[in-house]
């Protein structure tokens, strides 16, 4: 019989119960015991669901109050001194929350730990902070308690923990320089004994299998790290009375494959959706290891082609027998929970989809088919029928889009003239002062705005009244920007709830779910749109708002669009064509919007691409290809305008060094970026590259409610001017203002304009 298991189940709950409970606890509206109860019942529900689906082992340790890496840091006692000085005390739940958010119902507030992206997903984890002399100990019991709970419910628990090398790689510390600093490896001597204790505890609890996650094996690892694997796993395996399953995901192992196969573990999991390692190389080197394969995509929402998986599996099954296991490709943390709740999706589309719960059913079908269990035949046939119907559905393919995409190769990717000529024409058209001031797009989103949007969506507010309210808001925003004397104005984005959702709702080829939430970080969940078919723009999306805003002022109003890569990156993307093709379809739709804005008299158009960097593949070797099509899509969307139309873009992150060439290749006339917290140091990349176009380095952090000081902003700009020509510089905040209050915004922007005025005098 094929062993079925799961690398992790989403913990948030089908109705985001965990989010609600945790937030109520933070707000003081829920007792800790009540919170504990919610967590326990969610875990029990999820285990039962997995066991009912036919899984042989259920994961324990995939549950987390905030983040699974933070849970493990607390288990290991990796708690910076500012949160807990007493090194023999257990780490409490409130200490965990203070590490995540800086404060909790009890305990002294302190600066929260850093959060960063989990590999190339949209999930974010809390970065462990290591002291140079970091010690480790078992400092929290909850994981062991959960193992007991799972046993008490009659399940076979498989604890899931991050492997020691992945844990260190994901950590940071003042004495370490970057993720792969080999100095971190010196901590292994003190870390491994604690891992051995943890494994011993599991063995004492009667655990048979432990899943150790080592996803860094899909990255380009320095030799020192790759070489450490054998030593580390020799030490772990020798001491362990449990069987160890080494789990990898998000890619293939490639040059790390033989390392992984040499390790004295009892099983290895490979991601067969994103990884393409040659199983012909794997099988002969397996020894008596279990091989667990993931053909069901844990990161997307489409039903699996089980026949294709079976084709690959049948021969393996003959070779490996019971040593062949099946699981989804990675933890289902990245999938929405349950498709059954979606009562508003039309049934045809629904039949093509699979969320976490359905993926487990697919897993059972696959396992049953492999075992020759005829009771799964009906299910397999239904799956086949759904996929076949999807392939033929006329909802997906739009011949007009197909033709246009096919001809897109002929469309020029260049502006009419080079930047130097364009900028001269733009200056003439726009008549901007030196150090022009602008904002990134959104203005504060008040409760009235949110209510109006919601009421309009539910039909409680009619179109006329809704438009009226939004226009009022735009007018207020324009008046306000004129008062503070900004140079390039925006309409304020009041009509947008989210920068991707807004466009997804107006484009063909997108659909939205009611409950398709996925955890982004902590209690924050996102509900990505699903791109199921060819993307087309039935009508203009932003022109009326921009035109109205422009009619109220003589100053230029900047049209505001979300870029093709960001829309792609923050959606569930169809899997029946390359991502690059889907991105080009979006780019073509945006191209029309850009041109319509221009035709309506909008002289400045911004296309936000905050997710450009996020899309970078995990392996450096794949970067070039990605950046080529990402840049191509941006250019496809933007270059169709006249020289005197100014194209802006915006990105809010702080690592440009390794992609500066691609950033320059976008050839945006102006780029605004987040720089204030880096003290302008990230402009070094632009200086070294001799970045030629205009640039607006953010002069204040919009995440803080504090009013930025004029002289501080002048100083920052002077630092920018040491790196880049003064005449290329703009003055703007780091990012959009939608999370700020109006009261905070007024002073901040007035000061920013004052700073620009001082800079102009110094010219
Ligand atoms: N134009 C968007 C805004 O101002 C940009 C948001 C972003 O960069 N994430 O809100
Ligand atoms: Zn931003």
XYZ file of C-alpha atoms and ligand atoms in Angstrom:
774
model
C 0.000 0.000 0.000
C 1.200 3.467 -0.858
C 1.792 5.605 2.206
C 0.005 8.941 1.930
C 1.067 11.941 3.933
C 1.020 15.706 3.914
C 3.802 18.200 4.479
C 1.549 20.691 6.235
C -2.044 21.912 6.272
C -3.174 25.569 6.316
C -3.734 26.567 9.921
C -5.910 29.640 9.462
C -9.180 27.710 9.296
C -11.757 27.629 6.517
C -13.290 30.857 7.814
C -10.072 32.411 9.103
C -10.963 31.393 12.651
C -7.350 31.632 13.754
C -7.035 35.202 12.535
C -10.167 36.252 14.357
C -9.157 34.562 17.589
C -5.592 35.845 17.603
C -6.661 39.409 16.841
C -9.321 39.266 19.544
C -6.690 38.037 21.972
C -4.327 40.879 21.041
C -7.154 43.353 21.518
C -7.892 41.983 24.979
C -11.258 40.579 23.942
C -10.341 36.916 24.343
C -8.657 35.107 27.233
C -5.520 33.110 26.601
C -7.275 29.892 27.568
C -9.990 30.658 25.026
C -7.367 31.315 22.376
C -5.639 28.036 23.218
C -8.955 26.334 22.806
C -9.484 27.748 19.308
C -6.006 26.574 18.290
C -6.579 23.114 19.671
C -9.891 22.658 17.945
C -8.475 23.869 14.632
C -5.639 21.383 14.891
C -8.012 18.587 15.750
C -10.339 19.494 12.917
C -7.475 19.550 10.438
C -6.032 16.257 11.591
C -9.423 14.612 11.378
C -9.918 16.006 7.905
C -6.577 14.645 6.764
C -7.120 11.243 8.334
C -10.622 11.051 6.848
C -9.159 11.772 3.426
C -7.113 8.595 3.854
C -3.730 9.923 4.948
C -1.596 7.517 6.926
C 0.391 10.153 8.793
C -0.763 13.586 9.902
C 1.641 16.522 10.226
C 2.129 18.063 13.667
C 4.093 21.291 13.951
C 2.506 22.895 10.911
C 0.241 24.790 13.266
C 1.586 28.168 14.392
C 0.092 31.097 16.270
C 1.927 33.479 13.995
C 4.583 31.657 11.973
C 6.108 28.180 12.022
C 9.702 29.423 12.044
C 8.928 31.670 15.009
C 7.388 28.680 16.797
C 10.592 26.781 16.262
C 12.761 29.686 17.436
C 10.762 29.692 20.658
C 11.129 25.931 20.977
C 14.915 26.344 20.597
C 15.079 29.282 23.002
C 16.263 31.618 20.238
C 14.743 34.666 21.912
C 16.674 37.965 21.756
C 17.476 39.503 25.119
C 15.132 42.405 24.626
C 12.191 40.004 24.955
C 13.384 37.714 27.705
C 16.513 37.891 29.791
C 15.912 34.886 31.922
C 17.473 32.022 30.079
C 16.039 29.108 32.012
C 12.401 30.075 31.855
C 10.083 28.579 29.267
C 9.159 30.918 26.407
C 5.568 32.047 26.863
C 2.925 32.663 24.245
C 3.073 36.406 24.880
C 6.828 36.400 24.375
C 6.230 34.714 21.034
C 3.722 37.417 20.113
C 6.053 40.183 21.280
C 8.785 38.802 19.038
C 6.356 38.862 16.145
C 4.690 42.218 16.721
C 6.609 44.074 19.395
C 3.803 43.840 21.924
C 1.358 41.400 23.464
C -1.265 41.493 26.214
C 1.502 40.922 28.779
C 5.218 41.708 28.862
C 7.215 44.807 28.011
C 6.983 46.040 24.427
C 10.201 45.840 22.381
C 11.185 46.219 18.741
C 9.647 43.333 16.789
C 11.811 40.831 14.956
C 12.289 41.200 11.236
C 9.973 39.494 8.829
C 10.884 38.365 5.351
C 9.584 36.417 2.396
C 9.471 32.643 2.600
C 11.433 31.531 -0.468
C 9.534 32.663 -3.571
C 6.067 32.505 -1.993
C 3.895 35.338 -0.709
C 4.191 33.973 2.818
C 6.478 35.806 5.269
C 8.299 34.308 8.215
C 9.873 35.829 11.308
C 13.633 35.847 10.886
C 15.426 34.143 13.788
C 17.920 36.496 15.442
C 21.094 34.735 16.484
C 23.641 36.056 18.938
C 27.288 35.281 18.161
C 27.364 33.059 21.226
C 23.822 31.832 20.770
C 22.865 28.905 22.961
C 19.997 26.539 22.340
C 17.716 24.586 24.656
C 14.232 23.132 24.628
C 12.319 26.174 25.793
C 8.735 25.501 24.808
C 6.648 22.360 25.169
C 3.787 23.026 22.786
C 5.048 20.869 19.924
C 5.376 17.836 22.186
C 1.947 18.513 23.633
C 0.507 18.616 20.140
C 2.060 15.249 19.381
C 0.279 13.862 22.460
C -2.983 15.470 21.330
C -2.737 13.918 17.883
C -2.082 10.507 19.417
C -5.009 10.950 21.767
C -7.207 11.605 18.727
C -6.102 8.295 17.277
C -3.754 9.650 14.591
C -0.233 8.649 13.663
C 1.594 11.956 14.179
C 4.494 12.996 11.990
C 6.168 15.995 13.625
C 7.431 18.580 11.139
C 10.453 20.695 12.025
C 12.832 22.871 10.036
C 16.178 21.177 9.512
C 19.184 22.680 11.286
C 20.848 23.949 8.129
C 17.701 25.522 6.757
C 17.034 27.072 10.166
C 20.484 28.659 10.310
C 20.334 29.767 6.711
C 17.061 31.595 7.338
C 18.460 33.312 10.431
C 20.326 36.541 10.831
C 22.645 37.944 13.464
C 24.938 40.908 13.969
C 27.976 38.736 13.662
C 26.773 37.191 10.420
C 26.949 38.629 7.005
C 24.023 37.417 4.919
C 22.074 34.172 4.707
C 24.881 31.933 3.567
C 27.663 33.244 5.836
C 29.582 30.104 6.699
C 30.323 31.483 10.178
C 26.803 30.471 11.060
C 27.906 26.870 10.694
C 29.991 27.174 13.849
C 26.695 27.215 15.757
C 25.968 23.668 14.630
C 28.045 22.268 17.478
C 25.644 23.680 20.002
C 22.521 23.310 17.868
C 22.803 19.640 16.955
C 22.684 18.345 20.550
C 19.349 20.136 21.011
C 18.010 18.644 17.803
C 19.040 15.267 19.169
C 17.129 15.949 22.363
C 14.079 16.953 20.352
C 14.244 13.761 18.300
C 14.674 11.742 21.471
C 11.573 13.360 22.947
C 9.618 12.390 19.829
C 10.941 8.831 20.042
C 9.896 8.652 23.697
C 6.432 9.716 22.593
C 6.293 6.786 20.215
C 6.686 8.840 17.045
C 7.732 6.723 14.105
C 8.481 9.359 11.435
C 9.773 12.905 11.757
C 9.711 15.256 8.778
C 12.743 17.510 8.649
C 12.328 20.344 6.179
C 15.441 21.352 4.272
C 14.081 23.516 1.468
C 17.393 25.340 1.112
C 18.531 22.251 -0.783
C 16.738 23.722 -3.797
C 18.922 26.857 -3.678
C 22.421 27.612 -4.946
C 24.352 26.673 -1.807
C 27.982 27.546 -1.141
C 30.249 24.515 -0.792
C 30.653 24.992 2.940
C 26.911 24.590 3.407
C 26.546 21.702 1.026
C 29.429 19.896 2.720
C 27.920 20.394 6.179
C 24.921 18.277 5.298
C 26.624 14.936 5.647
C 28.173 15.784 8.991
C 24.937 17.188 10.414
C 22.747 14.313 9.311
C 25.279 11.714 10.413
C 24.977 13.165 13.878
C 21.196 13.382 13.796
C 20.557 9.965 12.350
C 22.983 8.187 14.653
C 21.108 9.430 17.672
C 17.601 9.059 16.411
C 15.179 6.295 17.259
C 12.708 7.885 14.844
C 12.804 7.555 11.094
C 13.779 10.795 9.422
C 12.077 12.037 6.267
C 14.051 14.841 4.681
C 11.607 17.139 2.895
C 12.583 19.477 0.075
C 10.244 21.652 -1.968
C 9.859 24.702 -4.222
C 12.313 23.363 -6.778
C 14.602 20.585 -7.846
C 17.730 19.616 -5.942
C 19.937 19.734 -9.028
C 23.560 20.056 -7.841
C 22.477 19.214 -4.281
C 20.752 16.005 -5.329
C 23.607 13.607 -4.676
C 24.301 15.261 -1.345
C 20.717 14.650 -0.286
C 20.825 11.067 -1.506
C 23.956 10.329 0.481
C 22.456 11.430 3.784
C 21.747 8.706 6.321
C 18.052 9.586 6.523
C 15.188 7.166 6.004
C 13.275 9.056 3.372
C 13.460 11.927 0.935
C 10.624 14.078 -0.383
C 10.915 15.730 -3.785
C 8.696 18.405 -5.305
C 7.648 17.062 -8.717
C 5.718 20.180 -9.690
C 8.555 22.662 -9.545
C 11.440 20.226 -9.493
C 12.567 18.169 -12.395
C 15.366 16.042 -10.989
C 16.018 12.911 -12.996
C 14.369 10.077 -11.090
C 16.479 7.693 -13.121
C 19.427 9.079 -11.157
C 17.576 9.051 -7.858
C 16.228 5.528 -7.678
C 19.539 3.634 -7.986
C 21.057 5.815 -5.258
C 18.181 5.554 -2.801
C 19.468 2.555 -0.863
C 16.570 1.499 1.313
C 15.216 5.023 1.689
C 11.604 5.897 1.177
C 10.980 8.190 -1.800
C 8.112 10.598 -1.273
C 6.931 12.436 -4.366
C 4.769 15.531 -4.689
C 2.778 15.703 -7.931
C -0.094 17.690 -6.460
C 0.704 21.369 -6.498
C 0.638 22.885 -3.009
C 0.982 26.390 -4.417
C -1.758 26.679 -6.963
C -5.455 25.955 -7.133
C -5.876 23.777 -10.215
C -6.927 20.150 -10.170
C -4.084 17.802 -10.893
C -3.688 15.771 -14.041
C -3.669 12.472 -12.156
C -3.227 10.398 -15.303
C 0.035 12.156 -16.048
C 1.176 11.583 -12.478
C 0.216 7.929 -12.682
C 2.194 7.514 -15.873
C 5.272 8.674 -14.033
C 4.510 6.643 -10.919
C 3.622 3.175 -12.131
C 7.141 2.112 -13.077
C 8.493 3.598 -9.864
C 5.942 1.705 -7.897
C 7.182 -1.547 -9.382
C 10.730 -0.714 -8.452
C 10.146 0.723 -5.002
C 7.061 -1.066 -3.745
C 5.963 0.309 -0.403
C 8.937 2.620 -0.307
C 7.115 4.926 -2.697
C 5.131 7.535 -0.763
C 2.908 10.316 -1.994
C 2.251 13.833 -0.708
C 1.440 17.232 -2.170
C 4.481 19.019 -3.608
C 4.950 21.247 -0.551
C 3.030 22.302 2.527
C -0.566 23.272 1.743
C 0.021 26.447 3.747
C 0.043 28.197 0.381
C -3.370 26.916 -0.731
C -6.802 28.179 0.278
C -8.564 25.766 2.632
C -11.773 24.409 1.173
C -13.372 24.796 -2.246
C -16.677 23.386 -0.986
C -17.471 26.727 0.589
C -17.434 28.559 -2.726
C -21.138 28.829 -3.419
C -20.832 31.757 -5.823
C -18.350 30.333 -8.320
C -19.972 29.023 -11.459
C -19.863 25.272 -11.459
C -17.816 24.842 -14.616
C -14.919 26.813 -13.201
C -15.323 25.250 -9.798
C -14.877 21.807 -11.300
C -11.379 22.776 -12.439
C -10.202 23.843 -8.996
C -8.777 22.177 -5.939
C -8.001 23.774 -2.574
C -6.181 22.151 0.350
C -8.982 19.801 1.326
C -9.585 18.767 -2.280
C -5.878 18.225 -2.843
C -5.933 15.575 -0.149
C -8.798 13.888 -1.954
C -6.724 13.979 -5.127
C -3.864 12.446 -3.191
C -6.113 9.619 -2.064
C -7.277 9.040 -5.632
C -3.700 8.872 -6.812
C -2.720 6.481 -4.039
C -5.766 4.308 -4.664
C -5.077 4.162 -8.383
C -1.504 3.156 -7.740
C -2.624 0.431 -5.385
C -5.089 -0.879 -7.951
C -8.086 -0.023 -5.803
C -11.035 0.029 -8.188
C -13.167 2.081 -5.827
C -11.317 5.171 -6.967
C -12.212 4.681 -10.626
C -15.270 6.890 -10.552
C -13.293 9.665 -8.875
C -10.497 9.360 -11.409
C -12.964 9.537 -14.246
C -14.599 12.645 -12.800
C -11.190 14.250 -12.517
C -10.380 13.332 -16.115
C -13.688 14.725 -17.340
C -13.163 18.003 -15.511
C -9.703 18.472 -16.943
C -10.846 17.606 -20.423
C -13.689 20.082 -20.162
C -11.266 22.728 -19.001
C -9.046 22.118 -21.995
C -11.968 22.674 -24.341
C -13.833 25.406 -22.530
C -14.524 28.502 -24.561
C -14.394 30.550 -21.385
C -10.625 30.196 -21.392
C -9.603 30.873 -24.932
C -10.407 34.151 -26.579
C -9.308 34.131 -30.215
C -8.898 37.901 -30.264
C -6.420 37.736 -27.394
C -4.686 34.758 -28.974
C -4.174 36.639 -32.221
C -2.964 39.738 -30.487
C -0.490 37.802 -28.385
C 0.814 36.013 -31.446
C 1.401 39.368 -33.129
C 2.917 40.987 -30.046
C 6.390 40.082 -31.257
C 6.051 42.715 -33.946
C 5.151 45.480 -31.511
C 8.086 47.781 -30.799
C 9.502 47.624 -27.276
C 11.185 51.022 -27.553
C 10.000 54.533 -26.902
C 10.270 56.812 -29.939
C 13.322 58.662 -28.619
C 15.992 57.997 -26.040
C 15.522 59.284 -22.493
C 17.611 62.437 -22.921
C 15.329 63.685 -25.672
C 12.156 62.555 -23.975
C 12.903 64.245 -20.719
C 13.538 67.553 -22.465
C 10.125 67.352 -24.136
C 8.482 66.295 -20.904
C 10.007 69.210 -19.045
C 8.673 71.532 -21.637
C 5.203 70.025 -21.435
C 5.047 69.744 -17.669
C 6.997 72.816 -16.581
C 8.152 71.243 -13.338
C 10.593 72.889 -10.933
C 13.876 71.282 -9.893
C 13.355 68.535 -7.309
C 9.727 67.991 -8.353
C 7.455 66.635 -5.647
C 4.912 63.858 -5.992
C 3.340 60.998 -4.041
C 3.135 57.297 -4.810
C -0.586 57.180 -5.478
C -2.895 56.333 -2.622
C -4.157 58.795 -0.014
C -5.662 57.862 3.348
C -8.514 55.413 3.090
C -11.140 56.544 5.530
C -13.953 54.527 6.985
C -16.417 56.418 4.756
C -14.517 55.364 1.643
C -14.484 51.734 2.696
C -18.152 51.810 3.578
C -19.059 53.399 0.257
C -17.136 50.761 -1.664
C -18.690 47.947 0.313
C -22.201 49.318 -0.020
C -21.781 49.765 -3.742
C -20.575 46.196 -4.135
C -23.490 44.781 -2.222
C -25.909 46.972 -4.132
C -26.874 49.105 -1.177
C -25.397 52.156 -2.898
C -26.295 52.822 -6.539
C -23.808 53.726 -9.248
C -24.672 57.403 -9.287
C -24.273 57.848 -5.565
C -21.115 55.814 -5.480
C -19.550 57.811 -8.309
C -20.623 60.971 -6.563
C -18.902 59.942 -3.341
C -15.708 58.905 -5.065
C -15.630 62.180 -6.981
C -16.009 64.081 -3.754
C -13.079 62.167 -2.379
C -10.988 62.856 -5.466
C -11.848 66.536 -5.296
C -10.805 66.670 -1.674
C -7.570 64.922 -2.485
C -6.757 67.295 -5.377
C -7.605 70.377 -3.326
C -5.434 69.135 -0.554
C -2.455 68.469 -2.830
C -2.809 71.923 -4.308
C -2.823 73.378 -0.808
C 0.416 71.711 0.125
C 1.798 72.692 -3.294
C 2.778 69.317 -4.640
C 3.890 69.381 -8.276
C 2.577 66.145 -9.774
C -0.764 65.199 -8.269
C -2.647 61.915 -7.991
C -6.340 61.130 -7.709
C -5.786 59.190 -4.487
C -7.035 55.667 -5.345
C -10.137 55.885 -3.162
C -11.968 53.476 -5.477
C -9.343 50.767 -4.943
C -9.527 48.268 -2.188
C -6.385 46.550 -3.386
C -4.020 47.323 -6.228
C -4.435 43.924 -7.898
C -8.035 43.163 -7.029
C -9.183 46.441 -8.553
C -7.779 45.552 -11.967
C -8.628 41.862 -11.715
C -12.286 42.764 -11.280
C -12.270 44.862 -14.420
C -10.364 42.465 -16.659
C -11.723 39.380 -18.411
C -9.982 36.148 -17.485
C -9.998 36.773 -13.724
C -12.315 35.370 -11.102
C -12.573 35.945 -7.354
C -13.433 33.505 -4.612
C -15.349 34.228 -1.409
C -13.134 32.323 0.995
C -9.932 31.600 -0.904
C -7.744 33.117 1.796
C -4.082 32.300 2.151
C -1.893 33.358 5.063
C 0.521 36.128 4.138
C 1.999 36.707 7.575
C 0.764 36.437 11.138
C -2.943 37.121 11.145
C -2.839 38.740 7.741
C -4.411 36.750 4.928
C -4.755 37.582 1.250
C -7.303 36.373 -1.245
C -5.482 36.256 -4.578
C -7.594 36.450 -7.723
C -7.557 33.453 -10.033
C -6.434 34.047 -13.603
C -8.251 31.248 -15.397
C -8.432 32.461 -18.979
C -7.179 34.861 -21.619
C -6.904 38.358 -20.233
C -8.662 41.161 -22.002
C -9.803 44.642 -21.084
C -13.460 45.054 -21.992
C -13.338 48.779 -21.302
C -11.189 51.504 -19.784
C -10.508 50.904 -16.100
C -9.134 54.121 -14.668
C -9.624 56.796 -17.299
C -12.816 58.368 -15.955
C -11.350 58.873 -12.485
C -8.071 60.261 -13.814
C -9.851 62.532 -16.248
C -12.096 63.881 -13.530
C -9.131 64.532 -11.261
C -7.283 66.309 -14.066
C -10.324 68.495 -14.771
C -10.015 69.968 -11.287
C -6.470 71.277 -11.540
C -3.923 72.874 -13.842
C -1.167 70.772 -12.380
C -0.441 67.395 -14.016
C -2.336 64.461 -12.521
C -0.559 61.117 -12.643
C -2.558 58.150 -13.960
C -2.090 55.122 -11.753
C -1.877 51.484 -12.865
C -0.607 48.234 -11.399
C 2.033 46.610 -13.575
C 1.703 43.282 -15.380
C 4.289 41.437 -13.290
C 2.721 42.538 -10.015
C -0.761 41.509 -11.150
C 0.635 38.130 -12.185
C 2.705 37.678 -9.070
C -0.157 38.337 -6.653
C -2.661 36.065 -8.383
C -3.149 32.337 -8.793
C -1.990 31.911 -12.362
C -3.317 29.454 -14.953
C -1.071 26.463 -15.489
C -2.023 25.673 -19.079
C 0.347 28.191 -20.646
C 3.685 29.734 -19.640
C 3.536 32.495 -17.016
C 5.263 34.789 -19.469
C 2.348 34.470 -21.910
C -0.208 35.299 -19.242
C 1.926 38.263 -18.228
C 2.071 39.496 -21.837
C -1.705 39.326 -22.091
C -1.972 41.522 -19.009
C 0.659 43.842 -20.451
C -1.353 44.242 -23.641
C -4.483 45.100 -21.673
C -2.521 47.679 -19.679
C -1.002 49.053 -22.860
C -4.488 49.971 -24.044
C -5.196 51.621 -20.722
C -1.961 53.619 -20.895
C -2.863 54.836 -24.347
C -6.408 55.711 -23.357
C -5.098 57.702 -20.413
C -2.773 59.562 -22.725
C -5.574 60.247 -25.173
C -7.660 61.622 -22.314
C -4.971 64.220 -21.616
C -3.117 62.500 -18.788
C 0.528 63.454 -19.255
C 2.096 61.380 -16.501
C 1.312 57.680 -16.025
C 2.689 55.456 -13.284
C 2.811 51.675 -13.551
C 3.583 50.169 -10.158
C 5.778 47.075 -10.101
C 6.397 46.395 -6.400
C 6.458 42.649 -7.066
C 9.069 42.634 -9.811
C 11.793 41.452 -7.457
C 9.560 38.885 -5.788
C 9.197 37.043 -9.045
C 12.904 36.233 -9.201
C 13.456 32.474 -9.470
C 15.221 30.732 -6.596
C 18.197 29.734 -8.725
C 20.408 32.463 -10.146
C 20.734 30.586 -13.408
C 17.030 31.203 -14.053
C 17.084 34.929 -13.313
C 18.016 36.105 -16.776
C 15.117 34.450 -18.478
C 12.614 35.750 -15.957
C 13.939 39.299 -16.041
C 13.865 39.247 -19.826
C 10.158 38.614 -20.008
C 9.335 40.747 -16.977
C 11.090 43.756 -18.505
C 9.588 42.951 -21.870
C 6.072 43.027 -20.404
C 6.658 46.366 -18.716
C 7.929 47.848 -21.951
C 5.118 46.322 -23.951
C 2.667 48.023 -21.609
C 4.358 51.413 -21.567
C 6.246 52.309 -24.720
C 3.260 53.120 -26.896
C 3.074 56.732 -25.736
C 4.461 59.947 -27.175
C 7.815 61.253 -25.995
C 6.279 63.978 -23.903
C 4.133 61.575 -21.915
C 6.058 60.737 -18.784
C 6.111 57.120 -17.587
C 6.723 56.516 -13.891
C 7.168 53.266 -12.052
C 7.298 52.486 -8.364
C 8.928 49.718 -6.348
C 8.950 49.362 -2.610
C 11.895 47.295 -1.510
C 15.468 47.944 -0.927
C 17.569 45.517 -2.868
C 18.494 46.732 -6.302
C 22.140 45.732 -6.582
C 21.607 42.482 -8.371
C 18.779 43.614 -10.656
C 19.851 47.159 -11.447
C 20.412 46.327 -15.087
C 16.841 45.110 -15.453
C 15.543 48.159 -13.586
C 17.357 50.402 -16.028
C 16.067 48.305 -18.925
C 12.490 49.189 -17.940
C 13.398 52.627 -19.268
C 10.767 54.335 -17.120
C 11.255 58.087 -17.211
C 10.957 58.240 -13.428
C 11.283 55.511 -10.818
C 10.232 56.077 -7.216
C 11.621 53.684 -4.633
C 11.729 53.028 -0.909
C 14.961 54.431 0.501
C 14.347 56.443 3.650
C 15.145 53.644 6.058
C 18.342 52.736 4.246
C 19.643 56.289 4.608
C 19.948 56.523 0.820
C 22.611 53.856 0.817
C 20.692 51.741 -1.605
C 21.237 54.466 -4.175
C 24.805 53.186 -4.380
C 23.561 50.581 -6.817
C 22.106 53.310 -9.029
C 25.276 55.411 -8.741
C 27.574 52.525 -9.586
C 25.452 51.659 -12.567
C 25.287 55.326 -13.572
C 21.532 54.973 -13.756
C 20.508 57.455 -16.415
C 16.804 58.262 -15.870
C 14.969 60.270 -13.205
C 14.632 58.825 -9.743
C 12.592 59.668 -6.650
C 14.212 58.120 -3.594
C 11.597 58.030 -0.821
C 12.402 60.639 1.842
C 10.134 59.385 4.569
C 8.788 56.094 5.825
C 5.031 55.926 5.364
C 4.757 53.068 7.865
C 5.395 55.442 10.716
C 2.781 57.901 11.988
C 5.563 60.337 12.978
C 5.857 63.591 11.091
C 9.153 63.682 9.207
C 11.432 66.594 9.874
C 12.231 69.089 7.080
C 15.955 69.224 7.705
C 16.101 65.450 7.943
C 14.560 65.111 4.506
C 16.863 67.807 3.088
C 19.813 65.892 4.464
C 18.597 62.680 2.917
C 18.217 64.356 -0.443
C 21.696 65.822 -0.138
C 22.940 62.299 0.359
C 21.041 61.279 -2.742
C 22.633 64.180 -4.620
C 26.067 62.883 -3.686
C 25.230 59.777 -5.646
C 23.123 60.993 -8.534
C 22.859 64.234 -10.559
C 20.631 66.765 -8.806
C 18.612 67.408 -11.935
C 17.561 63.762 -12.030
C 16.069 63.751 -8.523
C 12.440 63.835 -7.393
C 11.111 64.235 -3.874
C 8.429 61.808 -2.668
C 7.469 59.492 0.194
C 8.557 55.834 0.271
C 5.198 54.395 -0.732
C 1.452 55.017 -0.885
C -0.339 56.751 1.981
C -3.440 54.605 2.217
C -2.693 53.254 5.679
C -2.054 56.709 7.179
C -4.564 59.129 8.651
C -5.296 62.483 6.998
C -4.012 64.322 10.077
C -0.649 62.581 9.785
C -0.426 63.079 6.044
C -0.955 66.816 5.997
C 2.059 67.708 8.116
C 4.260 65.121 6.498
C 3.636 66.271 2.938
C 3.827 69.972 3.838
C 7.237 69.321 5.356
C 8.277 67.330 2.337
C 7.366 70.212 0.018
C 9.289 72.602 2.296
C 12.285 70.343 2.010
C 12.041 70.436 -1.792
C 11.874 74.236 -1.690
C 15.016 74.421 0.395
C 16.763 72.106 -2.006
C 15.784 74.299 -4.938
C 17.235 77.369 -3.221
C 20.517 75.590 -2.758
C 20.818 75.008 -6.536
N 0.190 53.199 -6.056
C 0.144 52.330 -4.936
C -0.192 53.103 -3.661
O 0.203 54.216 -3.543
C 1.465 51.630 -4.746
C 1.406 50.607 -3.631
C 2.647 49.749 -3.500
O 3.721 50.129 -3.863
N 2.529 48.584 -2.937
O -0.826 52.613 -2.770
Zn 5.344 50.990 -2.533
